[in-house]
Short mmCIF file of C-alpha atoms in Angstrom, two decimals:
data_model
loop_
_atom_site.label_atom_id
_atom_site.label_comp_id
_atom_site.label_asym_id
_atom_site.label_seq_id
_atom_site.Cartn_x
_atom_site.Cartn_y
_atom_site.Cartn_z
CA UNK A 14 132.89 89.06 66.34
CA UNK A 15 134.56 88.22 69.72
CA UNK A 16 132.72 88.04 73.05
CA UNK A 17 133.40 91.67 74.06
CA UNK A 18 132.27 92.97 70.67
CA UNK A 19 129.10 90.87 70.88
CA UNK A 20 128.37 92.27 74.37
CA UNK A 21 128.85 95.86 73.17
CA UNK A 22 126.65 95.18 70.15
CA UNK A 23 123.95 93.66 72.38
CA UNK A 24 124.07 96.64 74.76
CA UNK A 25 123.71 99.03 71.84
CA UNK A 26 120.53 97.29 70.69
CA UNK A 27 119.15 96.77 74.19
CA UNK A 28 116.50 99.53 74.05
CA UNK A 29 115.45 98.96 70.44
CA UNK A 30 112.13 97.24 69.82
CA UNK A 31 111.73 94.86 66.90
CA UNK A 32 108.68 95.88 64.88
CA UNK A 33 106.26 93.26 63.66
CA UNK A 34 102.78 93.47 62.28
CA UNK A 35 99.38 92.44 63.62
CA UNK A 36 99.15 90.05 60.69
CA UNK A 37 102.18 88.14 61.97
CA UNK A 38 101.37 85.32 64.34
CA UNK A 39 103.97 82.86 65.45
CA UNK A 40 104.35 79.70 67.43
CA UNK A 41 106.86 77.40 69.02
CA UNK A 42 106.42 73.91 70.41
CA UNK A 43 108.49 72.60 73.29
CA UNK A 44 108.86 69.34 75.17
CA UNK A 45 107.78 69.08 78.80
CA UNK A 46 111.10 70.58 79.94
CA UNK A 47 110.67 73.66 77.78
CA UNK A 48 113.17 72.71 75.07
CA UNK A 49 112.24 73.93 71.59
CA UNK A 50 111.02 71.19 69.24
CA UNK A 51 109.52 73.25 66.46
CA UNK A 52 108.33 76.66 65.34
CA UNK A 53 107.44 78.73 62.34
CA UNK A 54 109.21 81.20 60.09
CA UNK A 55 107.90 84.27 61.93
CA UNK A 56 109.31 82.99 65.25
CA UNK A 57 112.69 82.30 63.68
CA UNK A 58 112.88 85.65 61.91
CA UNK A 59 111.83 87.85 64.83
CA UNK A 60 114.01 86.01 67.33
CA UNK A 61 117.00 86.49 65.01
CA UNK A 62 118.21 82.92 65.39
CA UNK A 63 118.60 80.32 62.68
CA UNK A 64 116.56 77.16 63.15
CA UNK A 65 119.71 75.17 63.94
CA UNK A 66 120.39 77.62 66.80
CA UNK A 67 116.86 77.22 68.19
CA UNK A 68 116.25 73.48 67.85
CA UNK A 69 116.66 71.66 71.15
CA UNK A 70 117.49 74.82 73.08
CA UNK A 71 115.64 75.89 76.25
CA UNK A 72 112.89 78.36 75.38
CA UNK A 73 114.46 80.85 77.79
CA UNK A 74 117.09 81.49 75.10
CA UNK A 75 114.78 84.40 74.17
CA UNK A 76 113.90 85.38 77.73
CA UNK A 77 114.23 89.08 78.57
CA UNK A 78 115.37 90.17 82.02
CA UNK A 79 112.64 92.83 82.06
CA UNK A 80 109.98 90.20 82.76
CA UNK A 81 109.60 89.42 86.47
CA UNK A 82 110.42 85.84 87.42
CA UNK A 83 106.94 85.72 88.97
CA UNK A 84 105.40 85.53 85.49
CA UNK A 85 107.32 82.39 84.55
CA UNK A 86 106.80 80.81 87.96
CA UNK A 87 103.06 81.32 87.61
CA UNK A 88 103.07 80.16 84.01
CA UNK A 89 104.88 76.89 84.75
CA UNK A 90 102.82 76.28 87.88
CA UNK A 91 99.64 76.40 85.79
CA UNK A 92 101.05 74.35 82.90
CA UNK A 93 102.11 71.57 85.28
CA UNK A 94 98.47 71.44 86.38
CA UNK A 95 97.44 70.99 82.75
CA UNK A 96 95.95 74.48 82.53
CA UNK A 97 96.11 76.65 79.41
CA UNK A 98 97.76 79.96 80.24
CA UNK A 99 98.03 83.44 78.75
CA UNK A 100 100.65 86.03 79.65
CA UNK A 101 102.31 89.18 78.39
CA UNK A 102 105.96 88.41 77.72
CA UNK A 103 108.88 90.59 76.70
CA UNK A 104 111.36 88.58 74.65
CA UNK A 105 114.92 89.27 73.56
CA UNK A 106 116.29 88.58 70.10
CA UNK A 107 119.75 87.28 69.35
CA UNK A 108 121.13 90.79 68.74
CA UNK A 109 119.77 92.16 72.03
CA UNK A 110 116.66 93.92 70.74
CA UNK A 111 113.29 93.20 72.34
CA UNK A 112 109.72 92.50 71.32
CA UNK A 113 106.50 92.14 73.31
CA UNK A 114 103.96 89.39 72.72
CA UNK A 115 100.80 88.03 74.22
CA UNK A 116 101.56 84.34 74.56
CA UNK A 117 98.90 81.65 74.76
CA UNK A 118 100.48 78.42 76.01
CA UNK A 119 98.51 75.19 75.88
CA UNK A 120 99.43 71.61 76.77
CA UNK A 121 99.81 69.34 73.76
CA UNK A 122 101.03 65.81 73.16
CA UNK A 123 104.58 65.56 74.50
CA UNK A 124 104.84 69.15 75.70
CA UNK A 125 103.44 72.62 75.15
CA UNK A 126 102.42 74.85 72.28
CA UNK A 127 102.93 78.62 72.54
CA UNK A 128 101.16 80.89 70.06
CA UNK A 129 101.99 84.62 70.16
CA UNK A 130 100.23 87.72 68.89
CA UNK A 131 101.10 91.41 68.97
CA UNK A 132 99.62 93.17 72.04
CA UNK A 133 98.13 96.67 71.91
CA UNK A 134 95.30 97.00 74.44
CA UNK A 135 95.15 99.34 77.47
CA UNK A 136 95.65 96.22 79.64
CA UNK A 137 99.05 95.81 77.98
CA UNK A 138 100.07 99.33 78.98
CA UNK A 139 99.06 98.65 82.57
CA UNK A 140 100.99 95.37 82.62
CA UNK A 141 104.17 96.99 81.35
CA UNK A 142 104.16 99.38 84.32
CA UNK A 143 103.38 96.57 86.77
CA UNK A 144 106.15 94.36 85.38
CA UNK A 145 108.72 97.15 85.69
CA UNK A 146 107.78 97.78 89.33
CA UNK A 147 107.77 94.09 90.23
CA UNK A 148 111.09 93.43 88.49
CA UNK A 149 112.65 96.18 90.64
CA UNK A 150 111.14 94.66 93.79
CA UNK A 151 112.58 91.24 92.93
CA UNK A 152 116.06 92.75 92.81
CA UNK A 153 115.79 95.19 95.72
CA UNK A 154 114.03 92.80 98.11
CA UNK A 155 115.65 89.60 96.81
CA UNK A 156 112.24 87.99 96.30
CA UNK A 157 112.01 84.33 95.35
CA UNK A 158 109.90 83.57 92.25
CA UNK A 159 107.10 82.21 94.47
CA UNK A 160 107.17 85.31 96.70
CA UNK A 161 107.11 87.53 93.64
CA UNK A 162 104.16 85.56 92.22
CA UNK A 163 102.26 86.26 95.45
CA UNK A 164 102.96 89.99 94.98
CA UNK A 165 101.80 89.79 91.37
CA UNK A 166 98.52 88.12 92.32
CA UNK A 167 97.94 90.73 95.05
CA UNK A 168 98.42 93.51 92.50
CA UNK A 169 96.03 91.86 90.04
CA UNK A 170 93.45 91.60 92.82
CA UNK A 171 93.93 95.29 93.67
CA UNK A 172 93.40 96.10 89.99
CA UNK A 173 90.04 94.33 90.03
CA UNK A 174 90.92 90.80 88.86
CA UNK A 175 89.53 88.23 91.30
CA UNK A 176 91.70 85.44 89.85
CA UNK A 177 94.38 84.93 87.22
CA UNK A 178 91.71 83.34 85.01
CA UNK A 179 89.76 86.61 85.21
CA UNK A 180 92.88 88.52 84.16
CA UNK A 181 93.51 86.14 81.25
CA UNK A 182 89.92 86.37 80.04
CA UNK A 183 89.92 90.17 80.10
CA UNK A 184 93.38 90.62 78.60
CA UNK A 185 93.12 88.09 75.76
CA UNK A 186 89.62 89.21 74.81
CA UNK A 187 90.84 92.82 74.72
CA UNK A 188 93.93 91.92 72.66
CA UNK A 189 91.97 89.83 70.19
CA UNK A 190 89.28 92.47 69.69
CA UNK A 191 91.81 95.26 69.12
CA UNK A 192 93.80 93.01 66.83
CA UNK A 193 90.69 92.46 64.70
CA UNK A 194 90.14 96.21 64.70
CA UNK A 195 93.71 96.91 63.57
CA UNK A 196 93.35 94.31 60.84
CA UNK A 197 90.00 95.88 59.87
CA UNK A 198 88.22 92.60 60.51
CA UNK A 199 84.60 92.43 61.54
CA UNK A 200 84.37 92.18 65.31
CA UNK A 201 83.29 88.80 66.64
CA UNK A 202 79.89 88.88 68.29
CA UNK A 203 80.87 85.97 70.52
CA UNK A 204 83.74 87.89 72.13
CA UNK A 205 81.55 90.99 72.46
CA UNK A 206 78.96 88.92 74.33
CA UNK A 207 81.63 87.48 76.59
CA UNK A 208 82.63 91.08 77.20
CA UNK A 209 79.13 91.58 78.65
CA UNK A 210 79.13 88.32 80.59
CA UNK A 211 82.36 88.97 82.49
CA UNK A 212 81.29 92.18 84.31
CA UNK A 213 77.87 90.64 85.03
CA UNK A 214 79.60 87.64 86.60
CA UNK A 215 81.84 89.94 88.63
CA UNK A 216 78.78 91.85 89.86
CA UNK A 217 77.05 88.62 90.83
CA UNK A 218 80.11 87.43 92.77
CA UNK A 219 80.56 90.78 94.53
CA UNK A 220 76.93 90.75 95.68
CA UNK A 221 77.26 87.20 96.99
CA UNK A 222 80.42 88.17 98.90
CA UNK A 223 78.67 91.20 100.39
CA UNK A 224 75.86 89.02 101.73
CA UNK A 225 78.44 86.68 103.26
CA UNK A 226 80.39 89.55 104.82
CA UNK A 227 77.16 91.09 106.11
CA UNK A 228 76.26 87.85 107.85
CA UNK A 229 79.68 87.73 109.54
CA UNK A 230 79.27 91.34 110.72
CA UNK A 231 75.85 90.80 112.30
CA UNK A 232 75.92 87.09 113.14
CA UNK A 233 75.85 87.63 116.94
CA UNK A 234 72.93 90.09 116.95
CA UNK A 235 70.16 87.45 117.48
CA UNK A 236 72.11 85.96 120.42
CA UNK A 237 72.66 89.40 121.98
CA UNK A 238 68.98 90.17 121.50
CA UNK A 239 68.06 86.94 123.29
CA UNK A 240 70.35 87.80 126.20
CA UNK A 241 68.85 91.27 126.62
CA UNK A 242 65.32 89.91 126.29
CA UNK A 243 66.09 87.62 129.22
CA UNK A 244 67.33 90.58 131.29
CA UNK A 245 64.06 92.44 130.67
CA UNK A 246 62.11 89.57 132.16
CA UNK A 247 58.55 88.58 131.32
CA UNK A 248 58.01 91.75 129.27
CA UNK A 249 60.77 90.61 126.91
CA UNK A 250 59.28 87.16 126.24
CA UNK A 251 58.02 88.15 122.80
CA UNK A 252 61.42 89.57 121.85
CA UNK A 253 63.04 86.35 123.06
CA UNK A 254 60.78 84.31 120.78
CA UNK A 255 61.45 86.64 117.88
CA UNK A 256 65.22 86.49 118.39
CA UNK A 257 65.10 82.66 118.62
CA UNK A 258 63.18 82.42 115.35
CA UNK A 259 65.49 84.94 113.70
CA UNK A 260 68.53 83.00 114.90
CA UNK A 261 67.11 79.76 113.49
CA UNK A 262 66.68 81.31 110.06
CA UNK A 263 70.07 83.03 110.12
CA UNK A 264 71.70 79.69 110.98
CA UNK A 265 70.04 78.24 107.86
CA UNK A 266 71.56 81.11 105.90
CA UNK A 267 74.96 80.37 107.42
CA UNK A 268 74.75 76.70 106.42
CA UNK A 269 73.87 77.68 102.87
CA UNK A 270 76.39 80.50 102.45
CA UNK A 271 79.41 78.32 101.65
CA UNK A 272 77.54 76.58 98.84
CA UNK A 273 76.05 79.89 97.72
CA UNK A 274 79.47 81.56 97.49
CA UNK A 275 81.01 78.50 95.86
CA UNK A 276 78.28 78.49 93.20
CA UNK A 277 78.82 82.22 92.53
CA UNK A 278 82.57 81.69 92.18
CA UNK A 279 81.96 78.72 89.88
CA UNK A 280 79.75 80.82 87.60
CA UNK A 281 82.39 83.56 87.47
CA UNK A 282 85.20 81.05 86.90
CA UNK A 283 83.31 79.20 84.17
CA UNK A 284 82.63 82.44 82.31
CA UNK A 285 86.24 83.65 82.56
CA UNK A 286 87.69 80.32 81.47
CA UNK A 287 85.15 80.15 78.66
CA UNK A 288 86.13 83.59 77.34
CA UNK A 289 89.81 82.62 77.34
CA UNK A 290 89.10 79.24 75.71
CA UNK A 291 87.03 80.84 72.95
CA UNK A 292 89.70 83.42 72.12
CA UNK A 293 92.33 80.68 72.31
CA UNK A 294 90.36 78.58 69.85
CA UNK A 295 90.34 81.52 67.42
CA UNK A 296 94.11 81.94 67.79
CA UNK A 297 94.64 78.20 67.26
CA UNK A 298 92.51 78.31 64.09
CA UNK A 299 94.52 81.23 62.76
CA UNK A 300 97.96 79.76 63.41
CA UNK A 301 96.91 76.43 61.86
CA UNK A 302 95.74 78.26 58.74
CA UNK A 303 98.75 80.58 58.43
CA UNK A 304 101.32 77.83 59.05
CA UNK A 305 99.84 75.60 56.37
CA UNK A 306 100.49 78.41 53.87
CA UNK A 307 104.09 79.06 55.03
CA UNK A 308 107.14 77.98 53.08
CA UNK A 309 108.59 75.02 55.05
CA UNK A 310 111.68 75.74 57.16
CA UNK A 311 114.64 73.42 56.72
CA UNK A 312 114.79 71.17 59.77
CA UNK A 313 111.09 71.47 60.63
CA UNK A 314 108.74 68.66 59.64
CA UNK A 315 106.02 70.80 58.11
CA UNK A 316 103.47 67.98 57.82
CA UNK A 317 103.93 66.89 61.45
CA UNK A 318 103.55 70.44 62.75
CA UNK A 319 100.52 71.06 60.57
CA UNK A 320 98.96 67.97 62.14
CA UNK A 321 99.86 69.20 65.66
CA UNK A 322 98.25 72.57 65.00
CA UNK A 323 95.14 71.01 63.49
CA UNK A 324 94.78 68.78 66.56
CA UNK A 325 95.10 71.77 68.89
CA UNK A 326 92.54 73.69 66.82
CA UNK A 327 90.03 70.84 67.09
CA UNK A 328 90.71 70.38 70.82
CA UNK A 329 90.09 74.01 71.69
CA UNK A 330 87.05 74.35 69.46
CA UNK A 331 85.56 71.47 71.46
CA UNK A 332 86.70 72.99 74.78
CA UNK A 333 85.18 76.34 73.87
CA UNK A 334 81.82 74.76 73.07
CA UNK A 335 81.92 72.71 76.27
CA UNK A 336 82.58 75.84 78.31
CA UNK A 337 79.59 77.59 76.71
CA UNK A 338 77.15 74.88 77.71
CA UNK A 339 78.81 74.76 81.13
CA UNK A 340 77.81 78.37 81.79
CA UNK A 341 74.12 77.52 81.37
CA UNK A 342 74.44 74.55 83.72
CA UNK A 343 76.22 76.55 86.44
CA UNK A 344 73.70 79.39 86.20
CA UNK A 345 70.84 76.93 86.80
CA UNK A 346 72.54 75.58 89.92
CA UNK A 347 73.23 79.08 91.22
CA UNK A 348 69.69 80.28 90.56
CA UNK A 349 68.33 77.41 92.65
CA UNK A 350 70.48 78.61 95.54
CA UNK A 351 69.35 82.20 95.01
CA UNK A 352 65.72 81.06 95.24
CA UNK A 353 66.44 79.39 98.57
CA UNK A 354 68.23 82.50 99.82
CA UNK A 355 65.23 84.61 98.81
CA UNK A 356 62.93 82.32 100.82
CA UNK A 357 65.10 82.68 103.92
CA UNK A 358 65.41 86.43 103.42
CA UNK A 359 61.61 86.78 103.24
CA UNK A 360 61.34 84.91 106.53
CA UNK A 361 63.93 87.19 108.12
CA UNK A 362 62.05 90.25 106.90
CA UNK A 363 58.79 89.13 108.48
CA UNK A 364 60.45 88.33 111.81
CA UNK A 365 62.34 91.65 111.80
CA UNK A 366 59.10 93.61 111.31
CA UNK A 367 57.58 91.85 114.32
CA UNK A 368 60.73 92.63 116.27
CA UNK A 369 60.54 96.29 115.32
CA UNK A 370 56.93 96.52 116.49
CA UNK A 371 57.72 94.80 119.78
CA UNK A 372 60.87 96.89 120.45
CA UNK A 373 58.80 100.03 119.87
CA UNK A 374 56.38 98.85 122.55
CA UNK A 375 59.19 98.16 125.04
CA UNK A 376 61.18 101.35 124.31
CA UNK A 377 64.44 99.76 125.54
CA UNK A 378 67.38 101.51 123.87
CA UNK A 379 69.70 98.50 123.57
CA UNK A 380 66.91 96.36 122.12
CA UNK A 381 66.07 99.12 119.63
CA UNK A 382 69.75 99.26 118.59
CA UNK A 383 69.88 95.48 118.07
CA UNK A 384 66.69 95.55 116.01
CA UNK A 385 68.31 98.29 113.89
CA UNK A 386 71.29 95.98 113.41
CA UNK A 387 68.94 93.25 112.18
CA UNK A 388 67.46 95.79 109.81
CA UNK A 389 70.93 96.70 108.53
CA UNK A 390 71.69 93.03 107.82
CA UNK A 391 68.31 92.64 106.13
CA UNK A 392 69.11 95.62 103.89
CA UNK A 393 72.44 94.03 102.91
CA UNK A 394 70.71 90.77 102.00
CA UNK A 395 67.97 92.52 100.02
CA UNK A 396 70.39 94.73 98.09
CA UNK A 397 72.67 91.77 97.38
CA UNK A 398 69.83 89.60 96.16
CA UNK A 399 68.47 92.43 94.01
CA UNK A 400 71.90 92.85 92.36
CA UNK A 401 72.22 89.10 91.92
CA UNK A 402 68.82 88.76 90.28
CA UNK A 403 69.58 91.59 87.84
CA UNK A 404 73.00 90.14 87.04
CA UNK A 405 71.53 86.65 86.74
CA UNK A 406 68.87 87.81 84.25
CA UNK A 407 71.54 89.52 82.15
CA UNK A 408 73.79 86.45 82.30
CA UNK A 409 71.08 84.05 81.22
CA UNK A 410 70.01 86.28 78.32
CA UNK A 411 73.56 86.93 77.10
CA UNK A 412 74.51 83.26 77.46
CA UNK A 413 71.57 82.30 75.25
CA UNK A 414 72.66 84.89 72.67
CA UNK A 415 76.24 83.66 72.91
CA UNK A 416 75.27 80.08 72.14
CA UNK A 417 73.26 81.30 69.14
CA UNK A 418 76.17 83.43 67.89
CA UNK A 419 78.64 80.58 68.29
CA UNK A 420 76.32 78.19 66.42
CA UNK A 421 76.01 80.77 63.61
CA UNK A 422 79.82 81.06 63.38
CA UNK A 423 80.17 77.30 63.24
CA UNK A 424 77.49 76.88 60.58
#
């Protein structure tokens, strides 16, 4: 077949998807530059290349132009930081056909290991539409990979994913659960519990952010109240004292807000990373088991690769357990900060009530308005803390159950 015939053949197959089953899981291992060092029979068969055509080649030999460059920019940026990464990827076989995978890429000795499963969740459908739109933008607006990655992260945020880790946790958990369902496997209680933890963590973080934003909105009210109390004269002395006390407490809140928000983000991050690590550990276990049963491919050192996969399995089992205990630790730290915030909020409430009584006595419109602003901020703090306490209770209970479920699996 000459070059023109190959091109025509490739074009003919361009819109044809290669079918593969949920039972089929495949991997490839690359060096640090992304050149293929090894893989399994499923990878070779679905890609359509012989092993001699794959060995030593850049992994982008199977790259499909339908995937925005942003995805690979983000993927490599994370891998260079030593971070495990999950992504939906559309690949292209030798004959021009395509196939979609959910790829879990993890650092390993001398490079990276990519394990792929068949995607089927509603998140996958959403991602396909987002990729198509972003790929068009890259062409029409001549976006650099970094610029496109910024667009991708903005879209994920708009879709409700605070970070890429949050997206990975949700997407891989969804894919793994539906894969078990398609394979008629019993659902894993650990992943189901993580499925409860993630929205609780998001609720906790949202409430913490609302308290912070509320403070920024009303931070000048005590100062304005003090100014107007001074204009009233001796009759406003009580209001001046109240505003000074309120300002002192609100400044304490301001000093604690950065740590408070950081602790909330850390809880959310730890839970999202933990969910991804746990699902990754399950995938690593499965590929290690399935590869050991495969007929060796000529040119691939089966014993060496089996050892690589076993090492990765052990590493991520340990990482998953570490992340579980980390959730408990971070929740304790955050709860200490919540207790301090509750103390300050109680002080604010008492001062505000005194201010409301005094403003009623003075009947000065601008003072009444400022006291109402203090009340609005107080309401924000109280609602936020109420949400946080409910979310925190749910998180602590589900984390305890999760540790029990994981220990039962490991037994």
